[in-house]
C-alpha positions as a LaTeX table, in Angstrom:
\begin{tabular}{lrrr}
\hline
Residue & $x$ (\AA) & $y$ (\AA) & $z$ (\AA) \\
\hline
Met1 & 16.22 & 30.94 & $-44.43$ \\
His2 & 18.48 & 28.51 & $-42.57$ \\
Leu3 & 19.33 & 28.34 & $-38.86$ \\
Val4 & 22.86 & 27.77 & $-37.59$ \\
Val5 & 24.46 & 27.86 & $-34.14$ \\
Val6 & 28.22 & 28.14 & $-33.70$ \\
Ser7 & 29.25 & 27.32 & $-30.15$ \\
Leu8 & 32.50 & 27.58 & $-28.23$ \\
Asn9 & 31.76 & 25.83 & $-24.94$ \\
Tyr10 & 33.27 & 24.07 & $-21.93$ \\
Arg11 & 33.17 & 20.73 & $-23.75$ \\
Thr12 & 34.98 & 21.95 & $-26.85$ \\
Ala13 & 37.41 & 24.60 & $-25.58$ \\
Pro14 & 39.55 & 25.25 & $-22.46$ \\
Val15 & 38.84 & 28.28 & $-20.30$ \\
Glu16 & 41.91 & 30.16 & $-21.57$ \\
Leu17 & 40.34 & 30.17 & $-25.05$ \\
Arg18 & 36.73 & 30.68 & $-23.94$ \\
Glu19 & 37.62 & 33.80 & $-21.97$ \\
Arg20 & 38.92 & 35.45 & $-25.14$ \\
Phe21 & 35.46 & 35.11 & $-26.70$ \\
Ala22 & 33.40 & 36.27 & $-23.72$ \\
Val23 & 31.20 & 39.29 & $-24.47$ \\
Ser24 & 30.56 & 41.71 & $-21.61$ \\
Glu25 & 27.12 & 43.24 & $-21.16$ \\
Asp26 & 28.30 & 46.67 & $-22.31$ \\
Arg27 & 29.90 & 45.28 & $-25.51$ \\
Leu28 & 26.99 & 43.03 & $-26.44$ \\
Pro29 & 25.00 & 45.69 & $-28.36$ \\
Leu30 & 28.05 & 46.43 & $-30.54$ \\
Ala31 & 28.63 & 42.71 & $-31.13$ \\
Leu32 & 25.00 & 42.22 & $-32.17$ \\
Arg33 & 25.07 & 45.16 & $-34.56$ \\
Glu34 & 28.26 & 43.91 & $-36.20$ \\
Leu35 & 26.82 & 40.40 & $-36.40$ \\
Lys36 & 23.68 & 41.64 & $-38.18$ \\
Gln37 & 25.80 & 43.70 & $-40.59$ \\
Ser38 & 28.06 & 40.75 & $-41.40$ \\
Arg39 & 27.97 & 39.19 & $-44.83$ \\
Gly40 & 25.22 & 36.62 & $-45.27$ \\
Ile41 & 23.63 & 36.98 & $-41.80$ \\
Leu42 & 19.94 & 37.92 & $-41.68$ \\
Glu43 & 19.19 & 37.50 & $-37.94$ \\
Gly44 & 21.37 & 36.95 & $-34.90$ \\
Val45 & 21.47 & 36.34 & $-31.14$ \\
Met46 & 24.64 & 36.04 & $-29.02$ \\
Leu47 & 24.75 & 34.09 & $-25.76$ \\
Ser48 & 27.83 & 34.56 & $-23.57$ \\
Thr49 & 28.22 & 32.86 & $-20.17$ \\
Cys50 & 31.09 & 31.47 & $-18.12$ \\
Asn51 & 30.73 & 28.16 & $-19.94$ \\
Arg52 & 29.91 & 29.17 & $-23.49$ \\
Thr53 & 29.87 & 31.80 & $-26.20$ \\
Glu54 & 27.30 & 30.96 & $-28.87$ \\
Val55 & 26.10 & 32.72 & $-31.99$ \\
Tyr56 & 22.62 & 31.81 & $-33.25$ \\
Ala57 & 22.16 & 33.09 & $-36.79$ \\
Val58 & 19.78 & 32.92 & $-39.72$ \\
Val59 & 21.50 & 32.87 & $-43.09$ \\
Gly60 & 20.30 & 32.81 & $-46.68$ \\
Arg61 & 23.03 & 30.57 & $-48.12$ \\
Pro62 & 22.78 & 27.02 & $-46.73$ \\
Asp63 & 26.16 & 25.95 & $-48.10$ \\
Leu64 & 27.95 & 28.67 & $-46.12$ \\
Cys65 & 26.03 & 28.56 & $-42.81$ \\
Gly66 & 28.98 & 28.05 & $-40.47$ \\
Ser67 & 31.53 & 30.07 & $-42.42$ \\
Tyr68 & 29.50 & 33.30 & $-42.19$ \\
Val69 & 29.51 & 33.12 & $-38.38$ \\
Arg70 & 33.16 & 32.07 & $-38.19$ \\
Glu71 & 34.04 & 35.06 & $-40.37$ \\
Phe72 & 32.16 & 37.36 & $-37.96$ \\
Met73 & 33.98 & 35.86 & $-34.95$ \\
Glu74 & 37.35 & 36.30 & $-36.62$ \\
Asn75 & 36.62 & 39.95 & $-37.43$ \\
Phe76 & 34.94 & 40.95 & $-34.17$ \\
Tyr77 & 37.41 & 39.29 & $-31.79$ \\
Gly78 & 40.48 & 39.87 & $-33.96$ \\
Ile79 & 41.55 & 36.23 & $-33.62$ \\
Pro80 & 42.52 & 34.19 & $-36.71$ \\
Ala81 & 40.06 & 31.38 & $-37.38$ \\
Ala82 & 42.90 & 28.84 & $-37.46$ \\
Arg83 & 43.33 & 29.36 & $-33.70$ \\
Phe84 & 39.76 & 28.50 & $-32.72$ \\
Val85 & 37.95 & 26.73 & $-35.56$ \\
Arg86 & 38.75 & 23.22 & $-34.29$ \\
His87 & 37.12 & 24.10 & $-30.95$ \\
Leu88 & 33.77 & 25.09 & $-32.49$ \\
Gln89 & 30.58 & 23.06 & $-32.38$ \\
Val90 & 28.41 & 23.85 & $-35.40$ \\
Glu91 & 24.77 & 22.76 & $-35.67$ \\
Glu92 & 22.29 & 23.50 & $-38.45$ \\
Asp93 & 18.49 & 23.75 & $-38.65$ \\
Glu94 & 16.87 & 20.92 & $-36.65$ \\
Ser95 & 20.08 & 20.19 & $-34.72$ \\
Ala96 & 20.52 & 23.89 & $-33.98$ \\
Ala97 & 16.96 & 24.15 & $-32.63$ \\
Arg98 & 17.49 & 21.07 & $-30.45$ \\
His99 & 20.76 & 22.56 & $-29.18$ \\
Leu100 & 19.05 & 25.77 & $-28.04$ \\
Phe101 & 16.22 & 23.85 & $-26.35$ \\
Arg102 & 18.79 & 21.75 & $-24.44$ \\
Val103 & 20.80 & 24.84 & $-23.49$ \\
Ala104 & 17.72 & 26.73 & $-22.23$ \\
Cys105 & 16.60 & 23.70 & $-20.19$ \\
Gly106 & 20.05 & 23.37 & $-18.61$ \\
Leu107 & 20.78 & 19.98 & $-20.18$ \\
Asp108 & 23.91 & 21.22 & $-21.96$ \\
Ser109 & 25.29 & 22.92 & $-18.84$ \\
Met110 & 28.27 & 21.76 & $-16.80$ \\
Val111 & 25.72 & 21.41 & $-14.00$ \\
Val112 & 22.90 & 19.52 & $-15.70$ \\
Gly113 & 19.50 & 21.07 & $-15.04$ \\
Glu114 & 20.75 & 24.34 & $-13.54$ \\
Thr115 & 18.19 & 27.08 & $-14.01$ \\
Gln116 & 20.46 & 30.13 & $-14.13$ \\
Ile117 & 21.11 & 29.52 & $-17.84$ \\
Leu118 & 17.44 & 30.16 & $-18.66$ \\
Gly119 & 17.76 & 33.72 & $-17.39$ \\
Gln120 & 20.91 & 34.14 & $-19.45$ \\
Val121 & 19.15 & 32.85 & $-22.59$ \\
Lys122 & 16.27 & 35.27 & $-21.99$ \\
Asn123 & 18.65 & 38.19 & $-21.47$ \\
Ala124 & 20.54 & 37.30 & $-24.68$ \\
Tyr125 & 17.28 & 37.20 & $-26.62$ \\
Phe126 & 15.96 & 40.46 & $-25.14$ \\
Ala127 & 19.28 & 42.18 & $-25.94$ \\
Ala128 & 18.99 & 41.03 & $-29.56$ \\
Gln129 & 15.41 & 42.30 & $-29.72$ \\
Arg130 & 16.50 & 45.71 & $-28.45$ \\
Glu131 & 19.12 & 45.87 & $-31.22$ \\
Arg132 & 16.55 & 44.63 & $-33.77$ \\
Thr133 & 18.71 & 41.70 & $-34.84$ \\
Thr134 & 15.98 & 39.05 & $-34.59$ \\
Gly135 & 13.22 & 38.21 & $-37.06$ \\
Thr136 & 10.62 & 35.57 & $-37.86$ \\
Leu137 & 12.77 & 32.49 & $-37.26$ \\
Leu138 & 14.73 & 33.47 & $-34.15$ \\
Asn139 & 11.69 & 35.09 & $-32.51$ \\
Arg140 & 9.75 & 31.85 & $-32.83$ \\
Leu141 & 12.72 & 29.68 & $-31.83$ \\
Phe142 & 13.64 & 31.61 & $-28.67$ \\
His143 & 10.02 & 32.02 & $-27.54$ \\
Gln144 & 9.57 & 28.26 & $-27.86$ \\
Ala145 & 12.88 & 27.48 & $-26.13$ \\
Ile146 & 12.05 & 29.72 & $-23.16$ \\
Thr147 & 8.56 & 28.24 & $-22.88$ \\
Val148 & 9.71 & 24.60 & $-22.92$ \\
Ala149 & 12.47 & 25.37 & $-20.39$ \\
Lys150 & 10.01 & 26.97 & $-17.94$ \\
Arg151 & 7.67 & 24.00 & $-18.30$ \\
Ala152 & 10.52 & 21.49 & $-17.89$ \\
His153 & 11.75 & 23.13 & $-14.69$ \\
Ala154 & 8.25 & 23.36 & $-13.26$ \\
Glu155 & 7.18 & 19.80 & $-14.09$ \\
Thr156 & 10.37 & 17.89 & $-13.25$ \\
Lys157 & 11.65 & 20.01 & $-10.32$ \\
Ile158 & 15.13 & 19.22 & $-11.58$ \\
Asn159 & 16.64 & 22.10 & $-9.61$ \\
Asp160 & 15.43 & 20.73 & $-6.26$ \\
His161 & 18.74 & 18.88 & $-5.91$ \\
Ala162 & 21.03 & 21.93 & $-5.94$ \\
Val163 & 24.27 & 21.39 & $-7.86$ \\
Ser164 & 25.07 & 24.85 & $-9.21$ \\
Val165 & 28.53 & 26.06 & $-10.18$ \\
Ala166 & 28.55 & 28.08 & $-6.94$ \\
His167 & 27.59 & 24.96 & $-4.98$ \\
Ala168 & 30.33 & 22.96 & $-6.72$ \\
Ala169 & 32.82 & 25.72 & $-5.82$ \\
Cys170 & 31.91 & 25.38 & $-2.15$ \\
Leu171 & 32.24 & 21.59 & $-2.33$ \\
Leu172 & 35.67 & 21.99 & $-3.93$ \\
Ala173 & 36.67 & 24.48 & $-1.22$ \\
Glu174 & 35.57 & 22.04 & 1.45 \\
Arg175 & 37.53 & 19.24 & $-0.19$ \\
His176 & 40.80 & 21.20 & $-0.20$ \\
Ala177 & 40.43 & 23.41 & 2.87 \\
Gly178 & 38.58 & 21.00 & 5.14 \\
Ser179 & 35.42 & 21.85 & 7.06 \\
Leu180 & 34.31 & 25.45 & 6.48 \\
Glu181 & 32.65 & 25.76 & 9.87 \\
Asn182 & 33.85 & 28.90 & 11.68 \\
Arg183 & 36.42 & 29.54 & 8.92 \\
Lys184 & 36.98 & 32.81 & 7.03 \\
Ala185 & 35.99 & 33.33 & 3.39 \\
Met186 & 36.00 & 36.07 & 0.81 \\
Val187 & 33.57 & 36.30 & $-2.11$ \\
Ile188 & 34.58 & 38.55 & $-5.01$ \\
Gly189 & 31.63 & 39.90 & $-6.98$ \\
Ala190 & 28.05 & 40.81 & $-6.04$ \\
Gly191 & 25.95 & 39.20 & $-8.77$ \\
Gln192 & 23.69 & 36.13 & $-8.75$ \\
Thr193 & 26.57 & 33.64 & $-8.69$ \\
Ala194 & 28.20 & 35.46 & $-5.77$ \\
Ala195 & 24.91 & 35.43 & $-3.89$ \\
Leu196 & 24.60 & 31.66 & $-4.45$ \\
Ala197 & 28.18 & 31.11 & $-3.27$ \\
Leu198 & 27.43 & 33.13 & $-0.14$ \\
Lys199 & 24.30 & 31.07 & 0.50 \\
His200 & 26.22 & 27.78 & 0.24 \\
Leu201 & 29.06 & 29.05 & 2.43 \\
Gln202 & 26.56 & 30.07 & 5.08 \\
Ala203 & 24.92 & 26.62 & 4.91 \\
Arg204 & 28.33 & 25.12 & 5.72 \\
Gly205 & 28.69 & 27.23 & 8.86 \\
Ile206 & 31.23 & 29.72 & 7.57 \\
Gly207 & 32.34 & 32.00 & 10.40 \\
Arg208 & 33.15 & 35.25 & 8.64 \\
Val209 & 32.66 & 36.45 & 5.05 \\
Thr210 & 33.93 & 39.55 & 3.27 \\
Val211 & 32.30 & 40.56 & $-0.02$ \\
Ala212 & 34.43 & 42.55 & $-2.46$ \\
Asn213 & 33.01 & 44.34 & $-5.48$ \\
Arg214 & 33.83 & 47.18 & $-7.85$ \\
Thr215 & 30.73 & 48.98 & $-6.53$ \\
Pro216 & 31.02 & 49.02 & $-2.71$ \\
Glu217 & 27.28 & 49.65 & $-2.26$ \\
Arg218 & 26.45 & 46.35 & $-3.97$ \\
Ala219 & 29.06 & 44.55 & $-1.87$ \\
Glu220 & 27.54 & 46.02 & 1.32 \\
Ala221 & 24.02 & 45.00 & 0.25 \\
Leu222 & 25.12 & 41.39 & $-0.31$ \\
Ala223 & 27.27 & 41.21 & 2.83 \\
Gly224 & 24.34 & 42.53 & 4.85 \\
Leu225 & 22.39 & 39.34 & 4.10 \\
Ile226 & 24.49 & 37.29 & 6.54 \\
Pro227 & 25.36 & 37.98 & 10.19 \\
Gly228 & 28.78 & 39.56 & 10.57 \\
Gly229 & 29.30 & 40.03 & 6.83 \\
Ser230 & 31.61 & 42.86 & 5.77 \\
Ala231 & 32.35 & 44.56 & 2.45 \\
Cys232 & 35.19 & 46.21 & 0.58 \\
Ser233 & 36.05 & 47.54 & $-2.87$ \\
Leu234 & 38.20 & 45.68 & $-5.39$ \\
Ala235 & 40.96 & 48.20 & $-4.84$ \\
Glu236 & 41.16 & 47.14 & $-1.18$ \\
Leu237 & 41.36 & 43.42 & $-1.95$ \\
Pro238 & 45.13 & 42.80 & $-1.57$ \\
Glu239 & 45.28 & 44.58 & 1.79 \\
Arg240 & 42.11 & 42.92 & 3.10 \\
Ile241 & 43.42 & 39.47 & 2.16 \\
Ala242 & 46.73 & 40.25 & 3.87 \\
Ala243 & 44.95 & 41.51 & 6.98 \\
Glu244 & 42.17 & 38.92 & 7.28 \\
Leu245 & 44.04 & 35.85 & 5.97 \\
Pro246 & 40.90 & 34.10 & 4.65 \\
Asp247 & 40.86 & 30.33 & 4.22 \\
Val248 & 38.83 & 30.42 & 1.01 \\
Val249 & 38.38 & 32.96 & $-1.80$ \\
Ile250 & 35.67 & 32.46 & $-4.45$ \\
Ser251 & 35.77 & 34.92 & $-7.36$ \\
Thr252 & 32.73 & 35.47 & $-9.61$ \\
Thr253 & 33.02 & 38.85 & $-11.37$ \\
Ala254 & 32.73 & 39.65 & $-15.09$ \\
Ser255 & 35.84 & 41.84 & $-15.09$ \\
Pro256 & 37.78 & 41.95 & $-18.39$ \\
Asp257 & 41.06 & 42.16 & $-16.41$ \\
Tyr258 & 42.52 & 40.16 & $-13.54$ \\
Val259 & 41.11 & 41.19 & $-10.17$ \\
Leu260 & 44.14 & 39.76 & $-8.35$ \\
Thr261 & 47.68 & 39.07 & $-9.58$ \\
Ala262 & 50.47 & 36.90 & $-8.24$ \\
Asp263 & 52.52 & 39.96 & $-7.26$ \\
Gln264 & 49.67 & 41.27 & $-5.09$ \\
Leu265 & 49.58 & 38.03 & $-3.10$ \\
Ser266 & 53.30 & 37.34 & $-2.86$ \\
Gly267 & 53.48 & 39.02 & 0.56 \\
Leu268 & 51.44 & 36.20 & 2.13 \\
Ala269 & 54.41 & 33.80 & 2.02 \\
Gly270 & 55.35 & 32.55 & 5.49 \\
Arg271 & 52.26 & 34.07 & 7.13 \\
Arg272 & 49.98 & 31.04 & 6.74 \\
Glu273 & 49.86 & 27.62 & 8.35 \\
Asn274 & 47.42 & 26.24 & 5.74 \\
Pro275 & 47.27 & 27.08 & 2.02 \\
Leu276 & 44.77 & 29.66 & 0.82 \\
Val277 & 42.20 & 27.91 & $-1.44$ \\
Met278 & 41.20 & 30.21 & $-4.31$ \\
Ile279 & 38.44 & 29.19 & $-6.73$ \\
Asp280 & 37.94 & 31.24 & $-9.89$ \\
Ile281 & 34.53 & 30.61 & $-11.48$ \\
Ala282 & 34.60 & 33.69 & $-13.70$ \\
Val283 & 35.06 & 33.81 & $-17.48$ \\
Pro284 & 37.16 & 35.77 & $-18.35$ \\
Arg285 & 39.19 & 34.60 & $-15.35$ \\
Asp286 & 39.46 & 36.95 & $-12.37$ \\
Leu287 & 42.60 & 35.44 & $-10.87$ \\
Asp288 & 45.99 & 35.56 & $-12.57$ \\
Pro289 & 46.98 & 31.93 & $-13.42$ \\
Asp290 & 50.49 & 32.72 & $-12.10$ \\
Ile291 & 48.95 & 32.72 & $-8.60$ \\
Ala292 & 49.06 & 28.91 & $-8.83$ \\
Arg293 & 52.86 & 29.09 & $-8.60$ \\
Leu294 & 52.75 & 30.59 & $-5.13$ \\
Glu295 & 53.54 & 27.97 & $-2.51$ \\
His296 & 50.96 & 29.21 & $-0.02$ \\
Val297 & 48.04 & 29.20 & $-2.49$ \\
Arg298 & 45.95 & 26.49 & $-4.20$ \\
Leu299 & 44.23 & 27.92 & $-7.28$ \\
Tyr300 & 41.35 & 26.21 & $-9.16$ \\
Asp301 & 39.45 & 27.49 & $-12.21$ \\
Ile302 & 35.97 & 26.68 & $-13.52$ \\
Asp303 & 37.12 & 23.73 & $-15.63$ \\
Glu304 & 38.27 & 21.94 & $-12.49$ \\
Leu305 & 34.72 & 21.98 & $-11.12$ \\
Gln306 & 33.56 & 19.36 & $-13.64$ \\
Ala307 & 34.77 & 16.40 & $-11.56$ \\
Val308 & 32.97 & 17.78 & $-8.48$ \\
Val309 & 29.77 & 18.33 & $-10.43$ \\
Ala310 & 29.85 & 14.80 & $-11.90$ \\
Glu311 & 29.68 & 13.25 & $-8.41$ \\
His312 & 26.37 & 14.94 & $-7.58$ \\
Met313 & 24.35 & 14.42 & $-10.74$ \\
Glu314 & 22.52 & 11.10 & $-10.35$ \\
Asn315 & 19.14 & 12.53 & $-9.32$ \\
Arg316 & 19.31 & 15.25 & $-11.92$ \\
Leu317 & 20.19 & 12.86 & $-14.72$ \\
Lys318 & 17.03 & 10.84 & $-14.05$ \\
Arg319 & 14.94 & 13.99 & $-14.41$ \\
Ala320 & 16.97 & 15.13 & $-17.39$ \\
Gly321 & 15.73 & 12.08 & $-19.29$ \\
Lys322 & 12.15 & 13.33 & $-18.91$ \\
Ile323 & 13.18 & 16.77 & $-20.16$ \\
Glu324 & 14.87 & 15.23 & $-23.22$ \\
Ala325 & 11.53 & 13.63 & $-24.12$ \\
Met326 & 9.76 & 16.99 & $-23.67$ \\
Ile327 & 12.32 & 18.63 & $-25.95$ \\
Glu328 & 11.82 & 16.05 & $-28.70$ \\
Ala329 & 8.05 & 16.63 & $-28.58$ \\
Glu330 & 8.59 & 20.39 & $-28.72$ \\
Leu331 & 11.00 & 19.94 & $-31.60$ \\
Val332 & 8.28 & 18.21 & $-33.64$ \\
Ser333 & 6.11 & 21.30 & $-33.20$ \\
Tyr334 & 8.96 & 23.60 & $-34.23$ \\
Gln335 & 9.82 & 21.46 & $-37.26$ \\
Glu336 & 6.19 & 21.51 & $-38.41$ \\
Trp337 & 6.16 & 25.31 & $-38.20$ \\
Tyr338 & 9.56 & 25.52 & $-39.92$ \\
Arg339 & 8.56 & 23.20 & $-42.76$ \\
Leu340 & 5.45 & 25.30 & $-43.44$ \\
Leu341 & 7.45 & 28.53 & $-43.33$ \\
Gly342 & 8.51 & 28.06 & $-46.97$ \\
Val343 & 5.01 & 27.28 & $-48.20$ \\
Ala344 & 3.42 & 30.25 & $-46.41$ \\
Pro345 & 4.23 & 32.78 & $-49.20$ \\
Val346 & 2.77 & 30.38 & $-51.76$ \\
Ile347 & $-0.47$ & 29.98 & $-49.80$ \\
Arg348 & $-0.65$ & 33.74 & $-49.32$ \\
Ala349 & $-0.19$ & 34.25 & $-53.07$ \\
Leu350 & $-3.02$ & 31.81 & $-53.83$ \\
Gln351 & $-5.31$ & 33.58 & $-51.37$ \\
Glu352 & $-4.46$ & 36.96 & $-52.90$ \\
Arg353 & $-5.15$ & 35.55 & $-56.38$ \\
Ala354 & $-8.54$ & 34.27 & $-55.23$ \\
Gln355 & $-9.37$ & 37.66 & $-53.70$ \\
Asp356 & $-8.42$ & 39.41 & $-56.95$ \\
Val357 & $-10.61$ & 37.04 & $-58.98$ \\
His358 & $-13.46$ & 37.55 & $-56.53$ \\
Arg359 & $-13.16$ & 41.35 & $-56.69$ \\
Ser360 & $-13.03$ & 41.46 & $-60.49$ \\
Thr361 & $-15.97$ & 39.05 & $-60.74$ \\
Met362 & $-18.07$ & 41.17 & $-58.40$ \\
Asp363 & $-17.16$ & 44.37 & $-60.31$ \\
Ser364 & $-18.22$ & 42.72 & $-63.58$ \\
Leu365 & $-21.47$ & 41.45 & $-62.05$ \\
Leu366 & $-22.38$ & 44.88 & $-60.67$ \\
Arg367 & $-21.79$ & 46.50 & $-64.05$ \\
Lys368 & $-24.09$ & 43.96 & $-65.73$ \\
Leu369 & $-26.75$ & 44.10 & $-62.98$ \\
Pro370 & $-26.81$ & 47.75 & $-61.85$ \\
Asp371 & $-30.28$ & 47.46 & $-60.30$ \\
Leu372 & $-29.33$ & 45.05 & $-57.53$ \\
Thr373 & $-30.29$ & 46.16 & $-54.04$ \\
Glu374 & $-27.70$ & 46.55 & $-51.26$ \\
Arg375 & $-29.02$ & 43.40 & $-49.61$ \\
Glu376 & $-28.79$ & 41.40 & $-52.83$ \\
Ile377 & $-25.22$ & 42.61 & $-53.39$ \\
Lys378 & $-24.29$ & 41.65 & $-49.83$ \\
Val379 & $-25.78$ & 38.14 & $-50.21$ \\
Ile380 & $-24.07$ & 37.56 & $-53.58$ \\
Arg381 & $-20.73$ & 38.87 & $-52.30$ \\
Lys382 & $-20.86$ & 36.58 & $-49.26$ \\
Leu383 & $-21.92$ & 33.56 & $-51.32$ \\
Thr384 & $-19.25$ & 33.98 & $-54.01$ \\
Lys385 & $-16.55$ & 34.58 & $-51.41$ \\
Ser386 & $-17.60$ & 31.40 & $-49.62$ \\
Ile387 & $-17.35$ & 29.46 & $-52.89$ \\
Ala388 & $-13.81$ & 30.80 & $-53.50$ \\
Asn389 & $-12.69$ & 29.94 & $-49.96$ \\
Arg390 & $-14.15$ & 26.42 & $-50.15$ \\
Met391 & $-12.43$ & 25.85 & $-53.48$ \\
Met392 & $-9.09$ & 26.77 & $-51.88$ \\
Thr393 & $-9.44$ & 24.72 & $-48.68$ \\
Asp394 & $-8.48$ & 21.32 & $-50.08$ \\
Pro395 & $-5.56$ & 22.56 & $-52.23$ \\
Ile396 & $-4.11$ & 24.51 & $-49.27$ \\
Asn397 & $-4.39$ & 21.55 & $-46.89$ \\
Arg398 & $-2.88$ & 19.24 & $-49.48$ \\
Ile399 & 0.11 & 21.48 & $-50.25$ \\
Lys400 & 0.81 & 21.80 & $-46.50$ \\
Glu401 & 0.94 & 18.01 & $-46.25$ \\
Met402 & 3.09 & 17.66 & $-49.37$ \\
Ala403 & 5.46 & 20.47 & $-48.35$ \\
Ala404 & 6.28 & 18.56 & $-45.15$ \\
Gly405 & 7.38 & 15.50 & $-47.12$ \\
Arg406 & 10.76 & 14.55 & $-48.59$ \\
Ser407 & 9.81 & 15.98 & $-52.01$ \\
Gly408 & 8.31 & 19.13 & $-50.52$ \\
Arg409 & 10.19 & 21.56 & $-52.74$ \\
Glu410 & 9.10 & 19.85 & $-55.96$ \\
Ala411 & 5.51 & 19.73 & $-54.72$ \\
Val412 & 5.52 & 23.47 & $-53.94$ \\
Glu413 & 7.05 & 24.31 & $-57.33$ \\
Met414 & 4.38 & 22.26 & $-59.12$ \\
Phe415 & 1.67 & 23.95 & $-57.05$ \\
Val416 & 3.00 & 27.36 & $-58.08$ \\
Arg417 & 3.00 & 26.40 & $-61.77$ \\
Ile418 & $-0.49$ & 24.87 & $-61.65$ \\
Phe419 & $-2.00$ & 28.02 & $-60.16$ \\
Ala420 & 0.33 & 30.41 & $-62.09$ \\
Leu421 & 1.47 & 32.23 & $-58.94$ \\
Glu422 & 4.98 & 33.23 & $-60.08$ \\
Glu423 & 4.23 & 36.92 & $-60.55$ \\
Glu424 & 2.53 & 37.34 & $-57.15$ \\
Leu425 & 5.47 & 35.65 & $-55.44$ \\
Arg426 & 8.06 & 37.80 & $-57.19$ \\
Ala427 & 6.14 & 40.93 & $-56.22$ \\
Asp428 & 6.00 & 39.84 & $-52.54$ \\
Glu429 & 9.74 & 39.05 & $-52.52$ \\
Arg430 & 10.62 & 42.46 & $-53.95$ \\
Ala431 & 8.38 & 44.19 & $-51.39$ \\
Asp432 & 9.71 & 42.23 & $-48.38$ \\
Gly433 & 13.36 & 41.98 & $-49.46$ \\
Arg434 & 13.37 & 38.31 & $-48.41$ \\
Ala435 & 14.76 & 35.15 & $-49.95$ \\
Ser436 & 12.90 & 33.56 & $-52.86$ \\
Trp437 & 10.14 & 31.10 & $-52.09$ \\
Gln438 & 12.19 & 28.39 & $-53.84$ \\
Glu439 & 14.98 & 28.83 & $-51.26$ \\
Glu440 & 12.55 & 28.93 & $-48.33$ \\
Ala441 & 10.89 & 25.71 & $-49.52$ \\
Ala442 & 14.18 & 23.81 & $-49.97$ \\
Pro443 & 14.26 & 20.65 & $-47.78$ \\
Arg444 & 17.13 & 19.98 & $-45.43$ \\
Glu445 & 18.27 & 16.97 & $-47.49$ \\
Glu446 & 19.24 & 19.30 & $-50.34$ \\
Arg447 & 21.47 & 21.45 & $-48.15$ \\
Val448 & 25.03 & 20.75 & $-47.14$ \\
Ala449 & 26.34 & 22.50 & $-44.03$ \\
Leu450 & 29.96 & 23.53 & $-44.17$ \\
Gly451 & 31.94 & 20.86 & $-42.38$ \\
Gly452 & 28.83 & 18.65 & $-41.95$ \\
Gly453 & 25.79 & 19.02 & $-39.72$ \\
Ser454 & 27.84 & 18.98 & $-36.54$ \\
Thr455 & 31.48 & 19.94 & $-36.03$ \\
Arg456 & 33.24 & 19.49 & $-32.72$ \\
\hline
\end{tabular}
């Protein structure tokens, strides 16, 4: 089994491409089922956020790791691979595990160290579990990634210096609209990012805020958290903007379609002294890019937040260095487990062989000595079993050590031949429907990832 991650992220692709690969919460189960049913893919998890769409997969053919996932993306999204393949980042095995650890810890985020991504990683993993698309490798990997991320956040307090995407949006608004004190703002959406934006607007002394959402009840609940907050539905947005003339609009929904178009805002021309600053931090985008052509509006999307974020990262980057060290230590633990994954069936086969020999020996002994008492049988059984276990201890420890080395595969093959375990292994493979032990024991050096270990 071989791990691969194929990532389309804010470093490799512009927002107009990323939004075409976003997976909404209601479509995620379908995407996961199709991923699992795709040729060559044994396990899968999909992570989709405003900054990335990533497919984590376990495949049986190491030479085709990346191509299996690219084929799925082409089929599921209906986009020819030629249009997106150069924007993909592909990592395999150890590099893929490191990538997930960095993502979960927030080190690969636009805002380094942000903690919201951990919740998104957990939700992606839980969704995959519900659809039964995970197995031995991804279960271990995601459990370990979530654990190290929690520990990293707790020990380094990296999130104490708040620089979230919502915070960056408010800083950008302040830069282009001036002081937000006693000004008017509108927040579109009622999720976690919208709540953060509202919190940062309030900290800057915003005078009046309207929250707009598809579900008015959620908008009212969020607006009720600040004095004088009001709410409206998405359908009311154009008229409310025309009536209230806000200074700033921050949009955060997960809508598959534009929430506002240029035509809906064209009536504002000539009614404003200062431009309306609109910041779209949603992927797919909420605000029609044509809005930027309107003279009375200044439109910014999520990619334009990067410069703002970069100015506020010094403290976080110092703490990020400590997290990188934690990740490398955690990666050693994962690699040790992964290296022994291939030898596990061989050890199990040896133990089963020893148990079979022990059972047959005891059966023969009892036939030859029928007058043994129950106590005598119990003592003999315990003693002979102890002898068998002690005889296996050193060979098992030695093959674990050898399997972790550069010639691990050859060592495991020799071990199998010495103890004549071929038949037990073939029987286990047929029963489990898994890859052969030879493939599981293959070292990374013998595998060639399509396009190299990392493609950007």
